[in-house]
Amino acid sequence: MSGNSLIRQIRCWLVPCVVLGLWVALLPALVPAQESKAVWGLRARDVFSINVVSSRATSLTFGGNTPILIESRDFLRLEYRVESVDANGDAKMLVRFFQPQRESSGDLSRDARVAAGALSRLSNCSVRLRVDPFGVASAIDPAEHSGFLSSLAGTDEAYIGFLKAACPDDVYSSWLGRPFWFPRRDMISENQKEWTVSVTDSVGAFGLLRTSLTLKPEAVDADTMVVTISGKPEFAPLVLPSNAEVPESALQLPIREMTIQSGSVTGKAQQRRRPPAGNLPAPTFQSARPPFDLMEVTINVTGKGQIDDRFGSSLPAKDFQFEHSSRNSMMITGFAFSENLLRELPVVPVEQNPAQ
């Protein structure tokens, strides 16, 4: 064999060996490890984003007078980025807030006016959240929760005190944890049994609503599955935390008594089924994706209450009837899961042997 032929043959052997060596070196980083125990099967560096639209309307009627109406609508984009997943499957996430806006109308109270300008302060704010494998969310650092409320309140110390009462940790983490009412990715299916989740919502100066929700998959038609959401909320009045820095007199909560006469939580979640585009064959594996595309939840509450004596002098009566409704819509707008990056090793290219 001539020297040139030997060199060409060695070169042919080296090309696949070098390329294969690179793939072997990259294999731990590119090929998914064993199945993740975390909610949704999430892994470190996974990310998804959600557009949130929340609308609220409250009507107060004093005696036979014309109802007083307070309305607001919030727009917000949230980004969830997984920082780590521990051995128990608890996922630690960084949640960032983008483009917050609030539109308000009606006869606004002082707190409602302050809140109307507060949401914009959350732009580019970030907090950390821990979510266990069952979808239960909790704040990682209480100081971050306080910082979150301080961002909303700005320099208004009295409003900070109000927020600490109106937005305790379970409201904060329950709201941010809504996407994980579906702990697994495959829960919108005909084989899934109904399940329950516990949530806490704020109704501002009125208090808190705690609800045990039932989520039940149902077939809408031959091609569509949704999960219906239902529950009956229970009311809890606002209570100033014992360690609050702001005195109770500064809270200026106008409501002394409150009774819920009726209440309901309803909603649905759905995931679009995407058929293969054109004549392309269906993929050989199911790509990882969030368990829903869109989730909508509506709260309706009616009841009666009494205004505190300090605030009743300018009103036609102290006793009032109220109706409160809120609607929250969450739409998944994007996601990037490491599980989808590489499922199989690509075929290593082999250069033809010129000696053959």
Short mmCIF file of N, CA and C in Angstrom, two decimals, residues 175-347:
data_model
loop_
_atom_site.label_atom_id
_atom_site.label_comp_id
_atom_site.label_asym_id
_atom_site.label_seq_id
_atom_site.Cartn_x
_atom_site.Cartn_y
_atom_site.Cartn_z
N TRP A 175 -51.74 32.07 43.96
CA TRP A 175 -51.92 32.74 42.68
C TRP A 175 -50.82 32.37 41.70
N LEU A 176 -49.56 32.42 42.13
CA LEU A 176 -48.45 32.06 41.26
C LEU A 176 -48.44 30.57 40.93
N GLY A 177 -49.05 29.75 41.79
CA GLY A 177 -49.06 28.31 41.58
C GLY A 177 -50.21 27.79 40.76
N ARG A 178 -51.05 28.66 40.22
CA ARG A 178 -52.21 28.20 39.44
C ARG A 178 -51.86 27.28 38.28
N PRO A 179 -50.77 27.53 37.54
CA PRO A 179 -50.48 26.61 36.42
C PRO A 179 -50.28 25.16 36.87
N PHE A 180 -49.99 24.96 38.15
CA PHE A 180 -49.66 23.62 38.62
C PHE A 180 -50.84 22.93 39.30
N TRP A 181 -52.05 23.46 39.05
CA TRP A 181 -53.24 22.69 39.42
C TRP A 181 -53.24 21.37 38.66
N PHE A 182 -52.47 21.32 37.59
CA PHE A 182 -52.28 20.10 36.80
C PHE A 182 -50.86 19.59 37.08
N PRO A 183 -50.67 18.71 38.07
CA PRO A 183 -49.31 18.29 38.41
C PRO A 183 -48.60 17.52 37.30
N ARG A 184 -49.37 16.83 36.43
CA ARG A 184 -48.77 16.05 35.36
C ARG A 184 -49.20 16.61 34.00
N ARG A 185 -48.45 16.28 32.97
CA ARG A 185 -48.71 16.83 31.65
C ARG A 185 -49.89 16.14 30.95
N ASP A 186 -50.29 14.96 31.41
CA ASP A 186 -51.29 14.17 30.68
C ASP A 186 -52.66 14.17 31.35
N MET A 187 -53.00 15.21 32.09
CA MET A 187 -54.21 15.18 32.91
C MET A 187 -55.47 15.62 32.17
N ILE A 188 -55.35 16.12 30.94
CA ILE A 188 -56.54 16.38 30.13
C ILE A 188 -56.70 15.19 29.20
N SER A 189 -57.31 14.15 29.72
CA SER A 189 -57.49 12.92 28.94
C SER A 189 -58.69 12.16 29.49
N GLU A 190 -59.24 11.29 28.65
CA GLU A 190 -60.42 10.52 29.04
C GLU A 190 -60.12 9.49 30.12
N ASN A 191 -58.83 9.19 30.33
CA ASN A 191 -58.45 8.19 31.34
C ASN A 191 -58.19 8.80 32.71
N GLN A 192 -58.22 10.12 32.82
CA GLN A 192 -57.90 10.79 34.06
C GLN A 192 -59.14 10.91 34.95
N LYS A 193 -59.03 10.50 36.20
CA LYS A 193 -60.11 10.69 37.16
C LYS A 193 -60.07 12.12 37.69
N GLU A 194 -61.19 12.58 38.26
CA GLU A 194 -61.23 13.92 38.81
C GLU A 194 -60.30 14.03 40.01
N TRP A 195 -59.84 15.26 40.30
CA TRP A 195 -58.96 15.49 41.44
C TRP A 195 -59.31 16.85 42.05
N THR A 196 -58.74 17.16 43.20
CA THR A 196 -59.06 18.39 43.91
C THR A 196 -57.79 19.18 44.21
N VAL A 197 -57.94 20.50 44.27
CA VAL A 197 -56.86 21.39 44.68
C VAL A 197 -57.44 22.43 45.63
N SER A 198 -56.62 22.91 46.56
CA SER A 198 -57.04 23.93 47.52
C SER A 198 -56.40 25.25 47.14
N VAL A 199 -57.21 26.31 47.04
CA VAL A 199 -56.70 27.61 46.62
C VAL A 199 -57.22 28.69 47.56
N THR A 200 -56.48 29.80 47.60
CA THR A 200 -56.88 30.97 48.38
C THR A 200 -56.82 32.18 47.47
N ASP A 201 -57.91 32.94 47.41
CA ASP A 201 -57.98 34.15 46.59
C ASP A 201 -58.26 35.35 47.47
N SER A 202 -57.78 36.50 47.04
CA SER A 202 -58.05 37.75 47.75
C SER A 202 -59.21 38.47 47.09
N VAL A 203 -60.09 39.02 47.93
CA VAL A 203 -61.14 39.91 47.42
C VAL A 203 -60.96 41.28 48.07
N GLY A 204 -59.70 41.72 48.10
CA GLY A 204 -59.36 43.06 48.57
C GLY A 204 -59.77 43.32 50.00
N ALA A 205 -60.42 44.46 50.21
CA ALA A 205 -60.81 44.85 51.57
C ALA A 205 -61.87 43.95 52.17
N PHE A 206 -62.52 43.13 51.34
CA PHE A 206 -63.53 42.22 51.87
C PHE A 206 -62.89 41.10 52.69
N GLY A 207 -61.83 40.52 52.19
CA GLY A 207 -61.20 39.40 52.90
C GLY A 207 -60.64 38.38 51.94
N LEU A 208 -60.66 37.11 52.35
CA LEU A 208 -60.09 36.01 51.58
C LEU A 208 -61.16 34.98 51.26
N LEU A 209 -61.00 34.33 50.13
CA LEU A 209 -61.87 33.22 49.75
C LEU A 209 -61.02 31.96 49.65
N ARG A 210 -61.36 30.96 50.43
CA ARG A 210 -60.66 29.68 50.40
C ARG A 210 -61.60 28.65 49.77
N THR A 211 -61.09 27.93 48.78
CA THR A 211 -61.93 27.04 48.00
C THR A 211 -61.23 25.71 47.77
N SER A 212 -61.98 24.62 47.91
CA SER A 212 -61.52 23.31 47.48
C SER A 212 -62.14 23.06 46.11
N LEU A 213 -61.30 23.08 45.08
CA LEU A 213 -61.78 22.96 43.71
C LEU A 213 -61.76 21.52 43.24
N THR A 214 -62.76 21.15 42.46
CA THR A 214 -62.80 19.84 41.81
C THR A 214 -62.53 20.03 40.33
N LEU A 215 -61.55 19.31 39.81
CA LEU A 215 -61.20 19.37 38.39
C LEU A 215 -61.57 18.02 37.77
N LYS A 216 -62.38 18.08 36.72
CA LYS A 216 -62.93 16.86 36.14
C LYS A 216 -62.83 16.89 34.62
N PRO A 217 -62.11 15.93 34.01
CA PRO A 217 -62.03 15.87 32.54
C PRO A 217 -63.39 15.51 31.93
N GLU A 218 -63.74 16.18 30.84
CA GLU A 218 -64.98 15.91 30.15
C GLU A 218 -64.76 16.03 28.65
N ALA A 219 -65.44 15.18 27.89
CA ALA A 219 -65.36 15.23 26.43
C ALA A 219 -66.38 16.24 25.92
N VAL A 220 -65.91 17.23 25.17
CA VAL A 220 -66.81 18.23 24.58
C VAL A 220 -67.38 17.70 23.27
N ASP A 221 -66.52 17.13 22.44
CA ASP A 221 -66.95 16.47 21.22
C ASP A 221 -65.93 15.38 20.90
N ALA A 222 -66.01 14.83 19.71
CA ALA A 222 -65.15 13.69 19.37
C ALA A 222 -63.67 14.04 19.39
N ASP A 223 -63.34 15.32 19.19
CA ASP A 223 -61.95 15.72 19.07
C ASP A 223 -61.44 16.58 20.22
N THR A 224 -62.30 16.94 21.15
CA THR A 224 -61.91 17.91 22.17
C THR A 224 -62.17 17.39 23.58
N MET A 225 -61.15 17.51 24.42
CA MET A 225 -61.27 17.22 25.85
C MET A 225 -60.97 18.49 26.63
N VAL A 226 -61.74 18.74 27.66
CA VAL A 226 -61.47 19.86 28.55
C VAL A 226 -61.52 19.35 29.99
N VAL A 227 -61.05 20.16 30.91
CA VAL A 227 -61.21 19.88 32.33
C VAL A 227 -62.09 20.98 32.91
N THR A 228 -63.22 20.60 33.49
CA THR A 228 -64.09 21.58 34.14
C THR A 228 -63.61 21.81 35.57
N ILE A 229 -63.79 23.04 36.04
CA ILE A 229 -63.32 23.45 37.36
C ILE A 229 -64.51 23.98 38.13
N SER A 230 -64.72 23.50 39.35
CA SER A 230 -65.86 23.96 40.14
C SER A 230 -65.55 23.88 41.63
N GLY A 231 -66.20 24.74 42.40
CA GLY A 231 -66.03 24.74 43.85
C GLY A 231 -66.88 25.81 44.49
N LYS A 232 -67.01 25.73 45.80
CA LYS A 232 -67.77 26.72 46.56
C LYS A 232 -66.84 27.40 47.57
N PRO A 233 -66.61 28.70 47.43
CA PRO A 233 -65.65 29.38 48.31
C PRO A 233 -66.21 29.62 49.71
N GLU A 234 -65.29 29.64 50.67
CA GLU A 234 -65.62 30.02 52.05
C GLU A 234 -64.88 31.31 52.37
N PHE A 235 -65.56 32.21 53.07
CA PHE A 235 -65.03 33.54 53.33
C PHE A 235 -64.25 33.58 54.64
N ALA A 236 -63.13 34.32 54.62
CA ALA A 236 -62.36 34.58 55.84
C ALA A 236 -62.03 36.07 55.87
N PRO A 237 -62.33 36.77 56.96
CA PRO A 237 -62.06 38.22 57.01
C PRO A 237 -60.56 38.50 57.07
N LEU A 238 -60.20 39.73 56.70
CA LEU A 238 -58.80 40.13 56.80
C LEU A 238 -58.39 40.24 58.26
N VAL A 239 -57.19 39.78 58.55
CA VAL A 239 -56.63 39.87 59.89
C VAL A 239 -55.22 40.42 59.75
N LEU A 240 -54.93 41.53 60.43
CA LEU A 240 -53.60 42.11 60.37
C LEU A 240 -52.60 41.18 61.04
N PRO A 241 -51.50 40.83 60.37
CA PRO A 241 -50.50 39.96 60.98
C PRO A 241 -49.98 40.54 62.29
N SER A 242 -49.72 39.65 63.27
CA SER A 242 -49.29 40.11 64.59
C SER A 242 -47.94 40.82 64.55
N ASN A 243 -47.12 40.52 63.56
CA ASN A 243 -45.80 41.15 63.47
C ASN A 243 -45.77 42.32 62.49
N ALA A 244 -46.95 42.83 62.11
CA ALA A 244 -47.00 43.92 61.15
C ALA A 244 -46.35 45.17 61.72
N GLU A 245 -45.59 45.87 60.89
CA GLU A 245 -44.92 47.09 61.33
C GLU A 245 -45.88 48.27 61.35
N VAL A 246 -46.95 48.19 60.56
CA VAL A 246 -47.90 49.29 60.49
C VAL A 246 -49.02 49.04 61.50
N PRO A 247 -49.37 50.01 62.34
CA PRO A 247 -50.43 49.81 63.33
C PRO A 247 -51.77 49.56 62.66
N GLU A 248 -52.64 48.85 63.37
CA GLU A 248 -53.95 48.49 62.79
C GLU A 248 -54.76 49.73 62.42
N SER A 249 -54.59 50.81 63.16
CA SER A 249 -55.35 52.02 62.86
C SER A 249 -55.00 52.61 61.51
N ALA A 250 -53.79 52.28 61.00
CA ALA A 250 -53.38 52.82 59.71
C ALA A 250 -53.94 52.03 58.55
N LEU A 251 -54.50 50.83 58.81
CA LEU A 251 -55.04 50.02 57.73
C LEU A 251 -56.27 50.66 57.10
N GLN A 252 -57.08 51.32 57.93
CA GLN A 252 -58.27 51.99 57.42
C GLN A 252 -59.19 51.03 56.67
N LEU A 253 -59.38 49.82 57.20
CA LEU A 253 -60.31 48.88 56.58
C LEU A 253 -61.74 49.33 56.89
N PRO A 254 -62.54 49.64 55.87
CA PRO A 254 -63.86 50.23 56.11
C PRO A 254 -64.93 49.21 56.51
N ILE A 255 -64.69 47.92 56.35
CA ILE A 255 -65.73 46.91 56.54
C ILE A 255 -65.58 46.25 57.92
N ARG A 256 -66.68 46.27 58.67
CA ARG A 256 -66.64 45.71 60.02
C ARG A 256 -67.17 44.29 60.07
N GLU A 257 -68.20 44.02 59.31
CA GLU A 257 -68.80 42.69 59.29
C GLU A 257 -69.07 42.28 57.85
N MET A 258 -68.98 40.98 57.60
CA MET A 258 -69.20 40.49 56.25
C MET A 258 -69.80 39.09 56.32
N THR A 259 -70.83 38.84 55.50
CA THR A 259 -71.45 37.52 55.41
C THR A 259 -71.60 37.14 53.95
N ILE A 260 -71.10 35.97 53.58
CA ILE A 260 -71.26 35.47 52.23
C ILE A 260 -72.59 34.73 52.14
N GLN A 261 -73.47 35.17 51.25
CA GLN A 261 -74.76 34.52 51.08
C GLN A 261 -74.74 33.45 49.99
N SER A 262 -73.94 33.65 48.98
CA SER A 262 -73.78 32.64 47.92
C SER A 262 -72.43 32.86 47.25
N GLY A 263 -71.90 31.79 46.72
CA GLY A 263 -70.61 31.91 46.04
C GLY A 263 -70.32 30.68 45.20
N SER A 264 -69.59 30.87 44.12
CA SER A 264 -69.23 29.75 43.26
C SER A 264 -67.93 30.06 42.53
N VAL A 265 -67.19 29.00 42.23
CA VAL A 265 -66.00 29.09 41.39
C VAL A 265 -66.21 28.11 40.24
N THR A 266 -66.13 28.61 39.02
CA THR A 266 -66.30 27.76 37.85
C THR A 266 -65.19 28.07 36.85
N GLY A 267 -64.95 27.14 35.95
CA GLY A 267 -63.94 27.38 34.94
C GLY A 267 -63.68 26.16 34.10
N LYS A 268 -62.68 26.27 33.25
CA LYS A 268 -62.30 25.15 32.41
C LYS A 268 -60.86 25.34 31.94
N ALA A 269 -60.24 24.24 31.56
CA ALA A 269 -58.90 24.27 30.97
C ALA A 269 -58.92 23.35 29.76
N GLN A 270 -58.14 23.68 28.75
CA GLN A 270 -58.11 22.86 27.56
C GLN A 270 -56.72 22.85 26.95
N GLN A 271 -56.45 21.83 26.20
CA GLN A 271 -55.22 21.72 25.45
C GLN A 271 -55.57 21.37 24.01
N ARG A 272 -55.11 22.19 23.09
CA ARG A 272 -55.41 21.94 21.69
C ARG A 272 -54.66 20.70 21.21
N ARG A 273 -55.33 19.90 20.41
CA ARG A 273 -54.69 18.74 19.81
C ARG A 273 -54.19 19.15 18.43
N ARG A 274 -52.89 19.07 18.23
CA ARG A 274 -52.29 19.53 16.98
C ARG A 274 -52.01 18.36 16.05
N PRO A 275 -52.79 18.19 14.99
CA PRO A 275 -52.50 17.13 14.02
C PRO A 275 -51.24 17.44 13.24
N PRO A 276 -50.58 16.43 12.66
CA PRO A 276 -49.38 16.69 11.86
C PRO A 276 -49.69 17.65 10.72
N ALA A 277 -48.75 18.57 10.47
CA ALA A 277 -48.96 19.57 9.42
C ALA A 277 -48.82 18.93 8.05
N GLY A 278 -49.75 19.26 7.13
CA GLY A 278 -49.68 18.76 5.77
C GLY A 278 -49.67 17.25 5.70
N ASN A 279 -48.73 16.72 4.92
CA ASN A 279 -48.62 15.27 4.77
C ASN A 279 -47.50 14.67 5.62
N LEU A 280 -47.01 15.48 6.59
CA LEU A 280 -45.92 14.98 7.43
C LEU A 280 -46.42 13.86 8.33
N PRO A 281 -45.62 12.83 8.54
CA PRO A 281 -46.04 11.75 9.44
C PRO A 281 -46.04 12.21 10.88
N ALA A 282 -46.83 11.55 11.69
CA ALA A 282 -46.87 11.86 13.11
C ALA A 282 -45.52 11.54 13.75
N PRO A 283 -45.06 12.33 14.74
CA PRO A 283 -43.77 12.06 15.37
C PRO A 283 -43.79 10.72 16.09
N THR A 284 -42.61 10.12 16.19
CA THR A 284 -42.52 8.80 16.82
C THR A 284 -42.59 8.90 18.34
N PHE A 285 -42.47 10.12 18.91
CA PHE A 285 -42.58 10.29 20.35
C PHE A 285 -43.44 11.51 20.65
N GLN A 286 -44.01 11.56 21.85
CA GLN A 286 -44.84 12.68 22.26
C GLN A 286 -43.97 13.78 22.84
N SER A 287 -43.98 14.93 22.19
CA SER A 287 -43.16 16.04 22.65
C SER A 287 -43.68 16.56 23.98
N ALA A 288 -42.75 16.86 24.90
CA ALA A 288 -43.14 17.40 26.20
C ALA A 288 -43.71 18.80 26.03
N ARG A 289 -44.81 19.08 26.70
CA ARG A 289 -45.46 20.38 26.63
C ARG A 289 -46.25 20.60 27.90
N PRO A 290 -46.64 21.85 28.21
CA PRO A 290 -47.48 22.09 29.38
C PRO A 290 -48.81 21.33 29.26
N PRO A 291 -49.45 21.04 30.39
CA PRO A 291 -50.68 20.23 30.36
C PRO A 291 -51.89 20.97 29.81
N PHE A 292 -51.83 22.28 29.67
CA PHE A 292 -52.97 23.03 29.12
C PHE A 292 -52.44 24.18 28.27
N ASP A 293 -53.28 24.66 27.37
CA ASP A 293 -52.99 25.85 26.58
C ASP A 293 -53.68 27.08 27.16
N LEU A 294 -54.90 26.88 27.65
CA LEU A 294 -55.70 27.98 28.15
C LEU A 294 -56.49 27.51 29.37
N MET A 295 -56.51 28.35 30.42
CA MET A 295 -57.31 28.05 31.61
C MET A 295 -58.04 29.33 32.02
N GLU A 296 -59.34 29.20 32.24
CA GLU A 296 -60.16 30.33 32.66
C GLU A 296 -60.92 29.96 33.93
N VAL A 297 -60.92 30.87 34.90
CA VAL A 297 -61.58 30.63 36.18
C VAL A 297 -62.39 31.87 36.55
N THR A 298 -63.65 31.66 36.92
CA THR A 298 -64.55 32.75 37.30
C THR A 298 -65.03 32.55 38.73
N ILE A 299 -65.00 33.63 39.51
CA ILE A 299 -65.51 33.62 40.89
C ILE A 299 -66.69 34.58 40.97
N ASN A 300 -67.79 34.11 41.54
CA ASN A 300 -68.96 34.95 41.79
C ASN A 300 -69.35 34.82 43.26
N VAL A 301 -69.51 35.97 43.91
CA VAL A 301 -69.85 35.98 45.34
C VAL A 301 -70.87 37.08 45.59
N THR A 302 -71.89 36.78 46.40
CA THR A 302 -72.84 37.79 46.86
C THR A 302 -72.92 37.72 48.37
N GLY A 303 -73.27 38.84 48.99
CA GLY A 303 -73.36 38.84 50.45
C GLY A 303 -73.79 40.18 50.98
N LYS A 304 -73.60 40.36 52.27
CA LYS A 304 -73.96 41.62 52.92
C LYS A 304 -72.89 41.96 53.95
N GLY A 305 -72.83 43.23 54.30
CA GLY A 305 -71.82 43.67 55.26
C GLY A 305 -72.24 44.95 55.93
N GLN A 306 -71.34 45.44 56.76
CA GLN A 306 -71.60 46.66 57.50
C GLN A 306 -70.34 47.51 57.51
N ILE A 307 -70.50 48.81 57.22
CA ILE A 307 -69.38 49.73 57.20
C ILE A 307 -69.03 50.15 58.63
N ASP A 308 -67.75 50.26 58.90
CA ASP A 308 -67.29 50.70 60.20
C ASP A 308 -67.80 52.12 60.48
N ASP A 309 -68.06 52.41 61.75
CA ASP A 309 -68.61 53.71 62.13
C ASP A 309 -67.73 54.87 61.67
N ARG A 310 -66.40 54.64 61.58
CA ARG A 310 -65.50 55.73 61.19
C ARG A 310 -65.73 56.18 59.75
N PHE A 311 -66.36 55.32 58.92
CA PHE A 311 -66.50 55.64 57.51
C PHE A 311 -67.95 55.78 57.09
N GLY A 312 -68.88 55.56 58.01
CA GLY A 312 -70.28 55.55 57.64
C GLY A 312 -70.94 56.91 57.55
N SER A 313 -70.29 57.96 58.04
CA SER A 313 -70.95 59.26 58.11
C SER A 313 -71.28 59.84 56.74
N SER A 314 -70.46 59.53 55.74
CA SER A 314 -70.69 60.10 54.41
C SER A 314 -71.52 59.20 53.51
N LEU A 315 -72.02 58.09 54.06
CA LEU A 315 -72.79 57.14 53.26
C LEU A 315 -74.25 57.16 53.68
N PRO A 316 -75.16 56.79 52.78
CA PRO A 316 -76.59 56.82 53.10
C PRO A 316 -76.99 55.79 54.14
N ALA A 317 -76.21 54.74 54.33
CA ALA A 317 -76.51 53.71 55.33
C ALA A 317 -75.23 52.95 55.64
N LYS A 318 -75.21 52.29 56.79
CA LYS A 318 -74.03 51.49 57.15
C LYS A 318 -74.13 50.08 56.59
N ASP A 319 -75.33 49.55 56.50
CA ASP A 319 -75.51 48.20 55.98
C ASP A 319 -75.53 48.23 54.45
N PHE A 320 -74.95 47.22 53.83
CA PHE A 320 -74.91 47.18 52.37
C PHE A 320 -75.00 45.75 51.87
N GLN A 321 -75.44 45.61 50.63
CA GLN A 321 -75.40 44.36 49.89
C GLN A 321 -74.27 44.48 48.86
N PHE A 322 -73.65 43.36 48.53
CA PHE A 322 -72.59 43.44 47.54
C PHE A 322 -72.63 42.23 46.60
N GLU A 323 -72.11 42.46 45.42
CA GLU A 323 -71.87 41.40 44.44
C GLU A 323 -70.44 41.56 43.94
N HIS A 324 -69.70 40.48 43.94
CA HIS A 324 -68.31 40.52 43.48
C HIS A 324 -68.08 39.40 42.47
N SER A 325 -67.44 39.73 41.36
CA SER A 325 -67.10 38.71 40.38
C SER A 325 -65.69 38.99 39.86
N SER A 326 -64.98 37.93 39.56
CA SER A 326 -63.65 38.06 38.97
C SER A 326 -63.47 36.94 37.96
N ARG A 327 -62.71 37.25 36.92
CA ARG A 327 -62.42 36.25 35.89
C ARG A 327 -60.94 36.31 35.59
N ASN A 328 -60.29 35.16 35.67
CA ASN A 328 -58.86 35.06 35.43
C ASN A 328 -58.60 34.13 34.26
N SER A 329 -57.85 34.62 33.28
CA SER A 329 -57.51 33.82 32.11
C SER A 329 -56.00 33.68 32.00
N MET A 330 -55.53 32.44 31.85
CA MET A 330 -54.10 32.16 31.68
C MET A 330 -53.89 31.42 30.36
N MET A 331 -53.04 31.98 29.50
CA MET A 331 -52.74 31.35 28.21
C MET A 331 -51.24 31.11 28.11
N ILE A 332 -50.86 29.86 27.84
CA ILE A 332 -49.46 29.53 27.62
C ILE A 332 -49.03 30.13 26.28
N THR A 333 -48.01 30.98 26.30
CA THR A 333 -47.57 31.65 25.07
C THR A 333 -46.24 31.12 24.55
N GLY A 334 -45.55 30.31 25.32
CA GLY A 334 -44.29 29.76 24.85
C GLY A 334 -43.67 28.86 25.90
N PHE A 335 -42.85 27.91 25.46
CA PHE A 335 -42.14 27.04 26.40
C PHE A 335 -40.94 26.43 25.70
N ALA A 336 -39.94 26.08 26.50
CA ALA A 336 -38.75 25.39 26.02
C ALA A 336 -38.35 24.37 27.08
N PHE A 337 -38.56 23.09 26.77
CA PHE A 337 -38.25 22.02 27.71
C PHE A 337 -37.04 21.24 27.20
N SER A 338 -36.08 21.03 28.09
CA SER A 338 -34.85 20.33 27.70
C SER A 338 -35.14 18.91 27.24
N GLU A 339 -36.23 18.33 27.70
CA GLU A 339 -36.59 16.97 27.31
C GLU A 339 -36.80 16.85 25.80
N ASN A 340 -37.16 17.97 25.18
CA ASN A 340 -37.44 17.94 23.74
C ASN A 340 -36.21 18.16 22.87
N LEU A 341 -35.09 18.56 23.47
CA LEU A 341 -33.94 18.96 22.67
C LEU A 341 -33.32 17.80 21.90
N LEU A 342 -33.23 16.66 22.51
CA LEU A 342 -32.60 15.53 21.83
C LEU A 342 -33.15 14.23 22.39
N ARG A 343 -33.78 13.43 21.56
CA ARG A 343 -34.34 12.15 21.99
C ARG A 343 -33.45 10.99 21.56
N GLU A 344 -32.74 11.13 20.42
CA GLU A 344 -31.92 10.04 19.90
C GLU A 344 -30.60 10.61 19.39
N LEU A 345 -29.56 9.80 19.42
CA LEU A 345 -28.28 10.23 18.85
C LEU A 345 -28.40 10.34 17.34
N PRO A 346 -27.94 11.44 16.76
CA PRO A 346 -27.94 11.53 15.29
C PRO A 346 -26.99 10.50 14.69
N VAL A 347 -27.26 10.16 13.46
CA VAL A 347 -26.38 9.23 12.74
C VAL A 347 -25.04 9.91 12.48
#
